[in-house]
């Protein structure tokens, strides 16, 4: 698992648990399933309205990438470029062709294959740039979905607050303080859930994905120049 992600998750949970434990006499009041349902369900529903289903499903799979410690093989890619170039300039074209299957990076393998096929350099550059732009657009869209969810979560937290306050006002006629307390709890806790999900889950994931895309594009630019 990615160390910074692990530390951030543990740190956030420990901070919240510590604050709640030291400031509340009843920890159970912070667990409110109706309030959580309003925020999570509303956020997912609004996201599905905003984006096609296949994009939303794919982006939840991308979430697993945030938890993984992804390594970029900059040195290994450079060594492969140098090795192939030595074979190429030595005139060992058969050796270059045999070496092609052993290249780990598919982007580099595509570039070397184009060179072997005698493709003009302008066409190679255009094709590899197109692939980079496609990756940038796709991964930016994935990060944008999480940013959208970070925008929706506090909004549905406020919606839950309004629902709780309306029900609480209606319950004042009955003088049933138990009902009033339940509705007040929903009113307050939904805003809490919305802020937590937006700022401790969705927005950090979006930033993490954007940084991952930047690192991948740096590696691809290096390979393109090579």
XYZ file of C-alpha atoms in Angstrom:
226
model
C 0.000 0.000 0.000
C 1.113 3.573 -0.670
C 2.761 4.829 2.592
C 1.379 8.374 2.359
C -2.125 7.061 1.684
C -1.866 4.684 4.632
C -0.587 7.424 6.956
C -3.289 9.819 5.779
C -6.070 7.289 6.325
C -4.817 6.276 9.767
C -4.119 9.886 10.751
C -7.584 11.036 9.699
C -9.335 8.218 11.546
C -7.235 8.704 14.685
C -7.835 12.478 14.658
C -11.606 12.106 14.284
C -11.806 9.342 16.876
C -9.730 11.349 19.350
C -11.775 14.523 18.939
C -15.052 12.634 19.254
C -13.840 10.602 22.239
C -12.655 13.657 24.185
C -15.612 15.895 23.375
C -18.602 13.536 23.475
C -20.213 11.632 26.308
C -21.996 9.263 23.912
C -20.057 8.058 20.894
C -23.186 6.448 19.454
C -24.658 9.808 18.509
C -22.098 10.084 15.693
C -23.464 6.952 14.044
C -26.643 7.876 12.254
C -27.633 5.544 9.427
C -30.435 7.740 7.980
C -28.079 10.697 7.824
C -25.329 8.620 6.248
C -27.809 7.229 3.744
C -28.895 10.712 2.709
C -25.327 11.842 2.055
C -23.926 8.700 0.433
C -27.063 7.829 -1.507
C -27.636 11.372 -2.681
C -24.011 11.800 -3.744
C -24.023 8.561 -5.751
C -27.391 9.381 -7.344
C -26.254 12.866 -8.379
C -23.006 11.459 -9.764
C -24.905 8.909 -11.840
C -27.055 11.735 -13.194
C -23.936 13.697 -14.110
C -21.861 10.968 -15.775
C -22.468 7.823 -17.836
C -22.766 4.615 -15.828
C -19.635 3.000 -17.311
C -17.502 5.998 -16.293
C -18.787 5.908 -12.715
C -18.215 2.149 -12.445
C -14.700 2.507 -13.864
C -13.780 5.294 -11.474
C -14.596 3.173 -8.433
C -12.136 0.611 -9.762
C -9.560 3.377 -10.103
C -9.962 4.015 -6.377
C -7.891 0.878 -5.750
C -4.950 2.544 -7.517
C -4.827 5.185 -4.796
C -4.224 2.490 -2.187
C -1.425 0.879 -4.200
C 2.189 1.999 -4.070
C 2.764 2.430 -7.788
C 6.369 2.435 -8.916
C 7.673 4.176 -12.018
C 10.628 2.480 -13.692
C 12.454 5.587 -14.930
C 15.946 4.100 -14.681
C 14.905 0.776 -16.219
C 13.207 2.531 -19.142
C 16.299 4.627 -19.813
C 18.508 1.544 -19.709
C 16.245 -0.206 -22.224
C 16.333 2.836 -24.537
C 20.148 2.917 -24.375
C 20.414 -0.832 -24.957
C 18.080 -0.795 -27.966
C 19.772 2.277 -29.440
C 23.190 0.604 -29.217
C 21.885 -2.418 -31.058
C 20.200 -0.167 -33.631
C 23.265 1.928 -34.406
C 25.394 -1.212 -34.519
C 23.208 -2.449 -37.353
C 21.932 -5.444 -35.384
C 18.336 -5.113 -36.551
C 17.476 -8.744 -35.827
C 18.690 -8.299 -32.247
C 16.533 -5.173 -31.900
C 13.514 -7.096 -33.140
C 14.197 -9.927 -30.691
C 14.702 -7.454 -27.855
C 11.323 -5.858 -28.582
C 9.279 -8.567 -26.845
C 11.301 -8.122 -23.659
C 10.557 -4.411 -23.289
C 8.383 -4.011 -20.192
C 6.840 -0.600 -20.896
C 4.112 -0.841 -23.621
C 4.522 2.840 -24.535
C 8.248 2.356 -25.134
C 7.599 -0.905 -26.967
C 5.210 0.871 -29.343
C 7.762 3.584 -30.054
C 10.551 1.095 -30.765
C 8.242 -0.933 -33.014
C 7.448 2.192 -35.038
C 11.145 2.941 -35.431
C 11.813 -0.636 -36.585
C 8.981 -0.357 -39.116
C 10.614 2.729 -40.615
C 7.808 5.103 -39.647
C 8.726 8.788 -40.208
C 9.729 10.565 -37.009
C 6.942 13.128 -37.357
C 4.365 10.345 -37.493
C 5.937 8.604 -34.493
C 5.857 11.838 -32.535
C 2.223 12.511 -33.515
C 1.069 9.012 -32.574
C 2.823 8.937 -29.202
C 1.630 12.484 -28.421
C -1.905 11.389 -29.273
C -1.644 8.473 -26.842
C -0.385 10.822 -24.136
C -3.239 13.226 -24.739
C -5.736 10.361 -24.586
C -4.309 9.230 -21.256
C -4.396 12.791 -19.921
C -8.037 13.292 -20.919
C -9.187 9.924 -19.574
C -7.459 10.211 -16.215
C -8.430 13.861 -15.815
C -12.062 12.804 -16.308
C -11.659 10.120 -13.633
C -10.245 12.618 -11.139
C -12.999 15.087 -12.045
C -15.674 12.582 -11.020
C -14.207 12.462 -7.509
C -14.070 16.262 -7.431
C -17.728 16.314 -8.429
C -18.566 13.906 -5.609
C -16.629 16.168 -3.223
C -18.922 19.000 -4.342
C -22.124 16.976 -3.974
C -21.425 15.441 -0.546
C -21.630 18.701 1.502
C -24.695 19.744 -0.516
C -26.558 16.579 0.458
C -25.300 17.074 3.989
C -27.124 20.403 3.994
C -30.170 18.715 2.471
C -30.186 16.251 5.362
C -29.890 19.165 7.753
C -32.944 20.834 6.231
C -34.937 17.581 6.385
C -33.993 17.089 10.016
C -34.890 20.673 10.955
C -38.249 20.504 9.158
C -39.161 17.257 10.914
C -37.971 18.690 14.209
C -40.183 21.760 13.838
C -43.159 19.556 13.014
C -42.443 17.449 16.098
C -42.515 20.459 18.426
C -46.330 20.379 18.349
C -46.313 16.932 19.926
C -43.920 17.819 22.776
C -42.236 14.471 22.116
C -38.645 15.308 22.967
C -37.396 11.899 21.829
C -38.625 12.572 18.282
C -37.225 16.097 18.399
C -33.820 14.758 19.492
C -33.747 12.169 16.706
C -34.525 14.751 14.037
C -32.009 17.190 15.486
C -29.388 14.462 15.334
C -30.127 13.847 11.660
C -30.004 17.577 10.995
C -26.539 17.999 12.485
C -24.852 14.724 11.609
C -25.568 14.857 7.876
C -23.514 18.038 7.490
C -20.751 16.314 9.449
C -20.843 13.295 7.122
C -20.855 15.473 4.025
C -17.795 17.437 5.087
C -15.878 14.327 6.120
C -16.565 12.496 2.856
C -15.737 15.552 0.740
C -12.509 16.591 2.446
C -11.137 13.302 3.773
C -12.161 10.926 0.966
C -13.263 12.342 -2.388
C -11.059 15.436 -2.759
C -7.816 13.738 -1.595
C -8.477 10.875 -4.021
C -8.920 13.361 -6.880
C -5.644 15.093 -6.025
C -3.870 11.745 -5.755
C -5.115 10.683 -9.188
C -4.047 14.011 -10.725
C -0.548 13.647 -9.281
C -0.389 10.072 -10.599
C -1.276 11.319 -14.081
C 1.463 13.973 -13.906
C 4.056 11.354 -12.950
C 2.967 9.049 -15.768
C 3.148 11.866 -18.324
C 6.638 12.794 -17.169
C 7.723 9.192 -17.737
C 6.055 9.096 -21.159
C 7.689 12.399 -22.205
C 11.062 10.983 -21.220
C 10.404 7.887 -23.327
C 9.187 10.011 -26.249
C 12.431 12.010 -26.251
C 14.442 8.780 -25.981
